[in-house]
Short mmCIF file of C-alpha atoms in Angstrom, two decimals:
data_model
loop_
_atom_site.label_atom_id
_atom_site.label_comp_id
_atom_site.label_asym_id
_atom_site.label_seq_id
_atom_site.Cartn_x
_atom_site.Cartn_y
_atom_site.Cartn_z
CA MET A 1 79.07 29.14 9.56
CA ASN A 2 78.15 32.22 11.50
CA ALA A 3 81.14 33.62 13.40
CA ASP A 4 78.89 34.29 16.41
CA MET A 5 77.78 30.69 16.54
CA LEU A 6 77.98 28.92 19.87
CA LEU A 7 78.45 25.24 20.50
CA ILE A 8 76.83 23.61 23.48
CA VAL A 9 79.15 20.88 24.70
CA ARG A 10 78.62 18.31 27.41
CA THR A 11 81.12 16.96 29.90
CA ALA A 12 80.22 14.14 32.28
CA ARG A 13 78.27 16.45 34.59
CA HIS A 14 77.78 19.84 32.97
CA ARG A 15 76.99 21.69 29.80
CA TYR A 16 79.07 24.61 28.60
CA ALA A 17 78.87 27.05 25.72
CA VAL A 18 81.89 27.61 23.50
CA ARG A 19 82.41 30.13 20.69
CA HIS A 20 82.78 28.36 17.37
CA ALA A 21 85.14 31.11 16.19
CA ASP A 22 87.66 30.05 18.86
CA LEU A 23 88.05 26.61 17.30
CA ALA A 24 90.07 25.34 14.35
CA GLY A 25 87.76 22.38 14.15
CA MET A 26 86.20 19.46 15.93
CA LYS A 27 87.23 15.85 15.77
CA MET A 28 85.62 12.65 16.94
CA LEU A 29 88.17 10.34 18.50
CA ALA A 30 87.82 6.66 19.28
CA ASP A 31 90.98 7.01 21.34
CA PRO A 32 92.35 10.46 22.25
CA ARG A 33 95.88 9.07 22.52
CA VAL A 34 96.03 9.14 18.73
CA LEU A 35 96.59 12.91 18.97
CA ASP A 36 99.86 12.34 20.82
CA HIS A 37 101.26 10.60 17.76
CA SER A 38 99.63 12.21 14.77
CA GLY A 39 99.03 15.78 15.96
CA PHE A 40 96.57 17.91 14.05
CA TYR A 41 97.26 19.24 10.54
CA GLY A 42 100.92 18.41 11.02
CA GLN A 43 101.22 20.47 14.20
CA PRO A 44 101.84 19.02 17.66
CA CYS A 45 98.73 18.65 19.73
CA LEU A 46 98.21 18.55 23.46
CA ALA A 47 95.01 16.88 24.69
CA ALA A 48 93.23 17.62 27.96
CA GLU A 49 89.84 16.72 29.38
CA LEU A 50 87.70 19.86 29.69
CA GLY A 51 85.45 18.58 32.50
CA PRO A 52 88.10 18.05 35.23
CA LEU A 53 89.73 21.36 34.28
CA LEU A 54 86.51 23.23 34.95
CA GLY A 55 85.07 21.31 37.88
CA HIS A 56 85.91 18.69 40.42
CA ALA A 57 84.65 15.17 39.87
CA ASP A 58 83.62 15.94 36.31
CA THR A 59 85.36 13.01 34.71
CA GLY A 60 83.60 10.96 32.09
CA ALA A 61 83.88 7.25 31.54
CA LEU A 62 83.32 7.31 27.78
CA GLN A 63 86.19 6.13 25.62
CA ARG A 64 84.94 7.93 22.52
CA ARG A 65 85.66 11.65 22.83
CA GLN A 66 84.83 14.80 20.95
CA ALA A 67 87.85 17.05 20.62
CA LEU A 68 87.53 20.82 20.42
CA MET A 69 90.65 21.85 18.53
CA VAL A 70 91.94 25.19 19.79
CA PRO A 71 94.72 26.76 17.72
CA LEU A 72 97.57 28.42 19.55
CA ARG A 73 100.73 29.79 18.04
CA ARG A 74 102.86 26.69 17.67
CA ARG A 75 100.47 23.89 18.42
CA TYR A 76 96.92 22.85 19.00
CA VAL A 77 95.24 22.04 22.24
CA ALA A 78 92.47 19.45 22.04
CA LEU A 79 89.88 19.94 24.77
CA LEU A 80 88.01 16.68 25.16
CA VAL A 81 84.31 16.50 25.95
CA ASP A 82 81.67 13.78 26.01
CA ALA A 83 79.52 15.31 23.31
CA ILE A 84 78.75 18.34 21.21
CA GLU A 85 75.04 18.70 21.79
CA THR A 86 74.04 21.47 19.48
CA PHE A 87 74.98 24.60 17.59
CA ILE A 88 73.21 27.86 18.29
CA GLU A 89 73.20 30.74 15.84
CA HIS A 90 72.62 34.31 16.96
CA ALA A 91 72.84 33.25 20.59
CA SER A 92 72.87 36.09 23.06
CA ALA A 93 75.21 35.39 25.93
CA VAL A 94 75.28 37.92 28.75
CA PRO A 95 78.32 38.74 30.88
CA LEU A 96 78.46 37.01 34.24
CA PRO A 97 77.16 39.13 37.13
CA ALA A 98 79.93 41.57 38.11
CA LEU A 99 79.99 40.39 41.72
CA LEU A 100 80.91 36.90 40.50
CA ARG A 101 83.07 37.88 37.51
CA GLU A 102 85.49 39.87 39.64
CA ARG A 103 86.02 36.95 42.03
CA LEU A 104 86.84 34.17 39.56
CA ARG A 105 90.12 32.36 40.19
CA GLN A 106 90.66 31.82 36.47
CA PRO A 107 89.39 33.96 33.59
CA TRP A 108 87.74 31.02 31.90
CA ALA A 109 84.04 31.69 32.43
CA THR A 110 83.11 34.84 30.56
CA GLY A 111 79.34 34.82 30.33
CA ALA A 112 76.16 32.81 30.36
CA LEU A 113 73.18 32.12 28.20
CA VAL A 114 69.85 30.69 29.19
CA LEU A 115 68.99 27.45 27.46
CA GLU A 116 65.81 25.54 28.32
CA ALA A 117 65.43 27.86 31.35
CA GLN A 118 68.84 26.86 32.70
CA PRO A 119 71.93 29.05 32.58
CA VAL A 120 74.82 27.61 30.60
CA VAL A 121 78.27 29.05 31.29
CA LEU A 122 80.17 30.44 28.31
CA ILE A 123 83.79 29.32 28.41
CA ASP A 124 86.74 31.08 26.80
CA VAL A 125 88.41 27.97 25.41
CA ARG A 126 91.42 29.92 24.18
CA ALA A 127 92.18 30.98 27.76
CA VAL A 128 91.68 27.40 28.92
CA ALA A 129 93.98 26.11 26.14
CA ARG A 130 96.70 28.59 27.04
CA SER A 131 96.53 27.45 30.65
CA VAL A 132 96.75 23.81 29.57
CA MET A 133 99.81 24.55 27.49
CA LEU A 134 101.53 26.55 30.22
CA ALA A 135 100.87 23.82 32.77
CA ALA A 136 102.15 21.07 30.51
CA PRO A 137 105.57 19.65 31.45
CA ALA A 138 108.42 20.66 29.15
CA SER A 139 106.22 23.06 27.26
CA PRO A 140 108.35 25.41 25.13
CA ASP A 141 105.81 28.14 25.94
CA ARG A 142 105.95 27.70 29.67
CA LYS A 143 106.93 30.89 31.47
CA GLY A 144 107.40 30.91 35.22
CA ASN A 145 104.92 29.16 37.47
CA THR A 146 101.77 30.81 36.20
CA ALA A 147 98.98 28.27 36.30
CA TYR A 148 96.81 30.28 33.95
CA VAL A 149 96.92 33.39 31.84
CA SER A 150 94.35 36.06 31.22
CA GLY A 151 93.55 38.28 28.30
CA ALA A 152 93.10 37.64 24.63
CA MET B 1 74.51 73.46 70.86
CA VAL B 2 73.77 70.33 72.85
CA ALA B 3 73.59 67.06 70.94
CA SER B 4 70.52 65.07 71.79
CA ALA B 5 70.12 61.32 71.68
CA PRO B 6 67.99 60.05 68.80
CA ASP B 7 64.34 59.70 69.72
CA ASN B 8 63.64 56.05 68.96
CA SER B 9 60.03 56.34 70.03
CA THR B 10 59.17 58.16 66.79
CA ALA B 11 61.60 56.27 64.54
CA PRO B 12 59.86 53.98 62.09
CA GLN B 13 59.98 50.27 62.74
CA LEU B 14 62.37 48.26 60.65
CA ASP B 15 60.58 45.68 58.54
CA VAL B 16 62.72 42.59 58.19
CA LEU B 17 62.65 39.09 56.75
CA LEU B 18 63.60 36.49 59.34
CA PHE B 19 65.43 33.40 58.20
CA ARG B 20 67.58 30.65 59.61
CA LEU B 21 71.24 29.85 58.95
CA ALA B 22 72.79 26.85 60.71
CA GLY B 23 70.05 26.94 63.34
CA GLU B 24 70.49 30.64 64.15
CA VAL B 25 67.93 33.35 63.33
CA TYR B 26 69.06 36.19 61.08
CA ALA B 27 67.26 39.14 59.53
CA LEU B 28 67.61 41.40 56.54
CA PRO B 29 65.61 44.56 55.76
CA SER B 30 62.61 43.45 53.74
CA ALA B 31 63.04 46.52 51.51
CA CYS B 32 65.86 44.71 49.69
CA VAL B 33 64.00 41.40 49.39
CA ARG B 34 62.41 40.89 45.99
CA GLU B 35 61.03 37.41 46.49
CA VAL B 36 61.66 34.06 48.12
CA ILE B 37 61.84 30.92 46.02
CA ARG B 38 62.27 27.25 46.77
CA TYR B 39 65.80 25.93 46.48
CA ARG B 40 66.69 24.53 43.12
CA ASP B 41 69.94 23.34 41.65
CA TYR B 42 72.05 26.14 40.27
CA THR B 43 74.68 26.12 37.55
CA PRO B 44 78.19 25.99 39.02
CA VAL B 45 80.70 28.44 37.55
CA PRO B 46 84.30 27.24 37.06
CA GLY B 47 86.74 29.08 39.31
CA ALA B 48 84.04 30.67 41.47
CA PRO B 49 84.71 31.08 45.20
CA ALA B 50 82.76 29.10 47.80
CA THR B 51 80.73 32.19 48.66
CA LEU B 52 79.54 32.63 45.05
CA PRO B 53 79.25 29.05 43.84
CA GLY B 54 77.06 29.52 40.78
CA ILE B 55 74.30 31.21 38.86
CA LEU B 56 70.63 30.67 38.27
CA ASN B 57 68.04 32.00 35.89
CA GLN B 58 65.26 33.90 37.60
CA ARG B 59 62.68 35.30 35.19
CA GLY B 60 65.24 35.56 32.39
CA VAL B 61 67.88 37.27 34.52
CA VAL B 62 71.11 35.45 35.41
CA VAL B 63 71.83 36.08 39.10
CA PRO B 64 74.67 34.84 41.29
CA VAL B 65 73.92 32.44 44.12
CA VAL B 66 75.37 33.75 47.38
CA ASP B 67 76.42 31.39 50.18
CA ILE B 68 77.28 33.40 53.31
CA TYR B 69 77.84 30.38 55.56
CA PRO B 70 81.65 30.52 55.04
CA LEU B 71 81.61 34.29 55.52
CA LEU B 72 79.93 33.92 58.93
CA GLY B 73 82.01 30.91 59.92
CA LEU B 74 78.97 28.63 59.88
CA SER B 75 78.62 25.08 58.61
CA ALA B 76 76.06 24.81 55.84
CA PRO B 77 73.46 22.09 56.34
CA PRO B 78 72.57 19.98 53.30
CA ALA B 79 69.76 21.33 51.16
CA SER B 80 66.34 20.20 52.36
CA ARG B 81 62.67 20.87 51.63
CA ALA B 82 62.94 23.98 53.81
CA THR B 83 65.94 25.47 51.98
CA ARG B 84 65.14 28.71 50.22
CA LEU B 85 66.75 31.25 47.95
CA VAL B 86 66.06 34.84 48.99
CA MET B 87 66.22 37.10 45.95
CA LEU B 88 67.86 40.34 47.03
CA SER B 89 68.52 43.62 45.27
CA HIS B 90 70.86 46.13 46.86
CA GLN B 91 73.16 48.77 45.39
CA GLU B 92 72.02 47.66 41.92
CA ILE B 93 73.31 44.15 42.70
CA ASP B 94 70.91 41.25 42.33
CA MET B 95 71.67 38.01 44.13
CA ALA B 96 70.07 34.81 45.36
CA LEU B 97 70.91 34.27 49.03
CA LEU B 98 70.99 30.64 50.11
CA VAL B 99 69.29 30.16 53.53
CA GLU B 100 68.35 27.15 55.61
CA ALA B 101 64.73 28.26 55.95
CA VAL B 102 62.62 31.40 55.78
CA LEU B 103 60.69 32.03 59.00
CA ASP B 104 58.60 35.18 58.90
CA LEU B 105 58.30 38.89 58.25
CA ALA B 106 58.64 41.03 61.35
CA ALA B 107 58.79 44.66 62.43
CA LEU B 108 61.66 45.43 64.78
CA PRO B 109 61.43 48.61 66.86
CA PRO B 110 64.76 50.46 66.52
CA ALA B 111 65.05 50.50 70.32
CA ALA B 112 65.13 46.71 70.28
CA LEU B 113 68.36 46.73 68.32
CA GLU B 114 71.53 46.42 70.37
CA PRO B 115 75.12 46.41 69.19
CA PRO B 116 76.77 43.01 68.81
CA PRO B 117 78.37 41.87 72.09
CA PRO B 118 82.09 42.69 72.36
CA ALA B 119 82.87 39.03 72.94
CA LEU B 120 81.60 38.13 69.47
CA ASP B 121 84.31 37.24 66.96
CA PRO B 122 85.08 40.53 65.14
CA ALA B 123 85.33 38.65 61.83
CA ARG B 124 81.65 37.77 62.29
CA ALA B 125 80.50 40.89 64.13
CA ARG B 126 81.42 43.11 61.17
CA PHE B 127 78.54 41.60 59.21
CA LEU B 128 75.96 42.42 61.89
CA ARG B 129 74.11 45.71 62.26
CA GLY B 130 72.86 44.62 65.64
CA LEU B 131 71.07 42.04 67.73
CA ALA B 132 67.43 42.03 68.76
CA THR B 133 65.00 39.73 70.49
CA PHE B 134 61.86 38.76 68.64
CA GLU B 135 59.32 36.44 70.26
CA GLN B 136 61.92 35.30 72.80
CA GLN B 137 64.43 34.47 70.08
CA PRO B 138 67.74 36.25 69.49
CA VAL B 139 67.83 37.73 66.00
CA ALA B 140 70.97 38.98 64.26
CA LEU B 141 70.33 41.79 61.80
CA LEU B 142 72.77 41.47 58.90
CA ASP B 143 74.51 44.44 57.31
CA LEU B 144 74.10 43.93 53.57
CA ASP B 145 76.74 46.53 52.66
CA GLU B 146 79.29 44.67 54.75
CA LEU B 147 78.19 41.31 53.34
CA ILE B 148 78.76 42.54 49.80
CA ALA B 149 82.14 43.96 50.81
CA GLY B 150 82.94 40.60 52.41
CA LEU B 151 81.94 38.72 49.26
CA ARG B 152 84.23 40.98 47.22
CA ALA B 153 87.16 40.37 49.57
CA TRP B 154 86.67 36.63 50.19
CA GLU B 155 89.62 34.51 49.12
#
């Protein structure tokens, strides 16, 4: 697969773009709780719904979930979405307008691409996954009270 | 040398776009207005402040939607058929300003412009270049430089 490939994923209310290169894989889950027991490739795995992390009232009712597996140093974070809609090769995402980019509370939205005339926000899932891990109770990687981290 | 007061009689009129926010009439120099479009749903951006709630695609360019109601201490009415997005370009910044309704284009004589009254809340007065009366209506001329500075500082 092309390293620049983007996935368009759907939460209950929104679509987001995600870089395929940021993922270790994708997994369809009939019940996300299975990750709590089995992990992913023998590593512990922490699951979190992507929609509520990114926007209020963006909680789906579907039981079947698609998991975006984000590799971190000692574990995986599974970001759960309703669906993976499509893959886009050679997609050209543009940075968010500077006026907006400099005011974001979390460094999660990094750009946008126009799809069917609508902008779709490009999400840095690695930054989201790090925030999920740091916010998790009893996380061995938790440092201080930081609710999110920035940078690569 | 004796300083003389500016001669407003020869100063060019200020062309402005008049629009409504929470029932009040505001103006911006029409030189920075690119176009006015009907309101349409925009794409929310995670973590964006209330004053910059999202983005929209206008002719292939992704522009931020700007909501100055919180900046001015106003309550935003729900979107209606009259709601418009005023596409602005200023200091190489493009933005889509959310307004309750667009009213008219007007030419304000510089002499008609008065400073904001001292009793006005300073937090709001800083965004005004002045007040004028147009067709028996008070009009507040917004200072776009200050608005952009306010957007950058909004928490």
